[in-house]
Each structure stands twice: as structure tokens, then as C-alpha cells.
């Protein structure tokens, strides 16, 4: 049985980037967008220490992995794709600056 961890990421009004989220050694498994969300997609940035060198998580072809908003619904994330983020920190990045503060729920699982 895997352990789970829930955390809310906050994107400030006028910004595309959330606050830094500690993964607590787990992999991202789900994203829930708020009812109102300005950007059409989000990507994930990762850093080992959470303070510097936040880099976009890309697929094997070098393209950013993005998630399309599902209003008031969960977007499933393959945790094995995000196993790279274990033991580090992430930010959720909207495709555009948000028109108001947004709360994005995240679920992490052990893999």
C-alpha cells in the first residue's frame, strides 16, 4: 500500500508561478484545478533544494510535460513519470498570469 500526501499550491494574483511545494519524498499523482483558472495548461518545475535552479520537467523528447485544466475536477498524473521529483521541490506554472489568487490541490504518492 502506498502512502499519500496532499498539499495546496498557491498562485498569486498576476503571477504564473505557485509557491514552492516540498514533495516529502513522494511523486506527484494528481492535480485539481479551481473552478476559475486563467491558464489553459500547467507545467511543473523541479529543484533539489527549492530555492534555486527551478527547471521545467520535460518528457524524453525534451518537451515540457503539461496538464490541461479540468475545471473542478482532478487531472490524473502518472506518478512514475514524476518519480524524478521525489526528494525535492516543485512549483506549478500556469500557461498565463492568473487573474486572481488560485489554489491548486496536489496529491503525492510513494512509489
Coordinates of C-alpha atoms in Angstrom, one line a residue:
X1 CA 0.0 0.0 0.0
X2 CA 1.4 3.4 -0.9
X3 CA 1.4 6.5 1.3
X4 CA -0.3 9.7 0.2
X5 CA 0.3 13.3 0.9
X6 CA -2.0 16.2 0.0
X7 CA -0.8 19.8 -0.4
X8 CA -2.3 23.0 -1.9
X9 CA -0.2 25.2 -4.2
X10 CA -1.0 28.9 -4.3
X11 CA -0.5 31.0 -7.4
X12 CA -0.6 34.7 -6.5
X13 CA -2.7 37.2 -8.4
X14 CA -0.9 38.4 -11.6
X15 CA 1.7 35.5 -11.4
X16 CA 2.0 32.3 -13.3
X17 CA 4.1 30.5 -10.6
X18 CA 2.9 28.8 -7.4
X19 CA 4.8 28.8 -4.2
X20 CA 7.4 26.1 -3.7
X21 CA 6.0 22.7 -2.6
X22 CA 8.0 20.1 -0.7
X23 CA 7.3 16.7 -2.3
X24 CA 8.3 15.0 1.0
X25 CA 10.0 12.2 -1.0
X26 CA 6.8 11.3 -2.9
X27 CA 5.8 11.6 -6.6
X28 CA 3.0 13.8 -8.0
X29 CA -0.1 11.8 -8.8
X30 CA -3.0 14.3 -9.1
X31 CA -3.8 17.9 -9.8
X32 CA -7.2 19.6 -9.1
X33 CA -7.8 23.0 -10.7
X34 CA -10.1 25.6 -9.2
X35 CA -13.4 26.5 -10.8
X36 CA -11.8 29.7 -12.1
X37 CA -8.4 29.3 -13.7
X38 CA -6.9 31.7 -16.3
X39 CA -4.3 29.4 -17.9
X40 CA -5.3 26.6 -20.2
X41 CA -2.5 24.3 -19.0
X42 CA 0.1 24.0 -16.3
X43 CA 3.6 22.6 -16.2
X44 CA 5.8 21.6 -13.3
X45 CA 9.2 23.0 -12.3
X46 CA 11.5 21.0 -10.1
X47 CA 14.5 21.8 -7.9
X48 CA 16.6 19.7 -5.5
X49 CA 16.7 22.5 -2.8
X50 CA 13.6 24.5 -3.6
X51 CA 15.4 27.8 -3.7
X52 CA 17.4 27.9 -6.9
X53 CA 17.5 26.3 -10.4
X54 CA 13.8 25.6 -10.7
X55 CA 13.7 23.8 -14.0
X56 CA 10.7 22.6 -16.1
X57 CA 10.1 18.9 -16.1
X58 CA 10.3 17.6 -19.7
X59 CA 9.5 14.3 -21.4
X60 CA 12.1 12.1 -23.0
X61 CA 11.8 14.2 -26.2
X62 CA 12.7 17.4 -24.3
X63 CA 9.3 19.0 -24.4
X64 CA 7.6 20.3 -21.2
X65 CA 5.1 17.9 -19.7
X66 CA 1.8 19.9 -19.4
X67 CA -1.6 19.2 -17.9
X68 CA -4.8 20.6 -19.3
X69 CA -7.2 22.2 -16.8
X70 CA -10.2 20.1 -15.8
X71 CA -12.4 22.7 -14.0
X72 CA -13.3 21.5 -10.6
X73 CA -12.0 18.1 -11.5
X74 CA -8.9 16.0 -10.9
X75 CA -6.3 15.6 -13.6
X76 CA -4.6 12.2 -13.1
X77 CA -0.8 12.2 -13.2
X78 CA 1.3 9.0 -13.7
X79 CA 3.4 9.1 -10.6
X80 CA 6.2 7.1 -12.2
X81 CA 6.7 9.9 -14.7
X82 CA 7.2 12.2 -11.8
X83 CA 9.4 9.9 -9.7
X84 CA 12.2 12.3 -10.7
X85 CA 10.6 14.9 -8.3
X86 CA 11.0 12.6 -5.2
X87 CA 13.1 14.2 -2.6
X88 CA 12.9 17.7 -4.0
X89 CA 10.6 20.7 -4.5
X90 CA 8.1 21.7 -7.2
X91 CA 6.3 24.7 -8.5
X92 CA 3.1 24.6 -10.5
X93 CA 3.4 27.0 -13.5
X94 CA 0.3 28.3 -15.3
X95 CA 0.4 29.0 -19.1
X96 CA -0.5 32.6 -18.3
X97 CA -0.6 35.0 -15.4
X98 CA -3.6 34.3 -13.1
X99 CA -6.3 36.9 -12.9
X100 CA -6.7 36.3 -9.1
X101 CA -5.1 34.1 -6.4
X102 CA -5.6 30.4 -7.3
X103 CA -5.4 27.4 -5.1
X104 CA -4.4 24.1 -6.8
X105 CA -4.7 20.9 -4.9
X106 CA -1.9 18.3 -5.4
X107 CA -1.8 14.7 -4.4
X108 CA 1.5 12.9 -4.0
X109 CA 2.1 9.1 -3.5
X110 CA 5.0 6.9 -2.6
X111 CA 6.5 4.9 -5.5

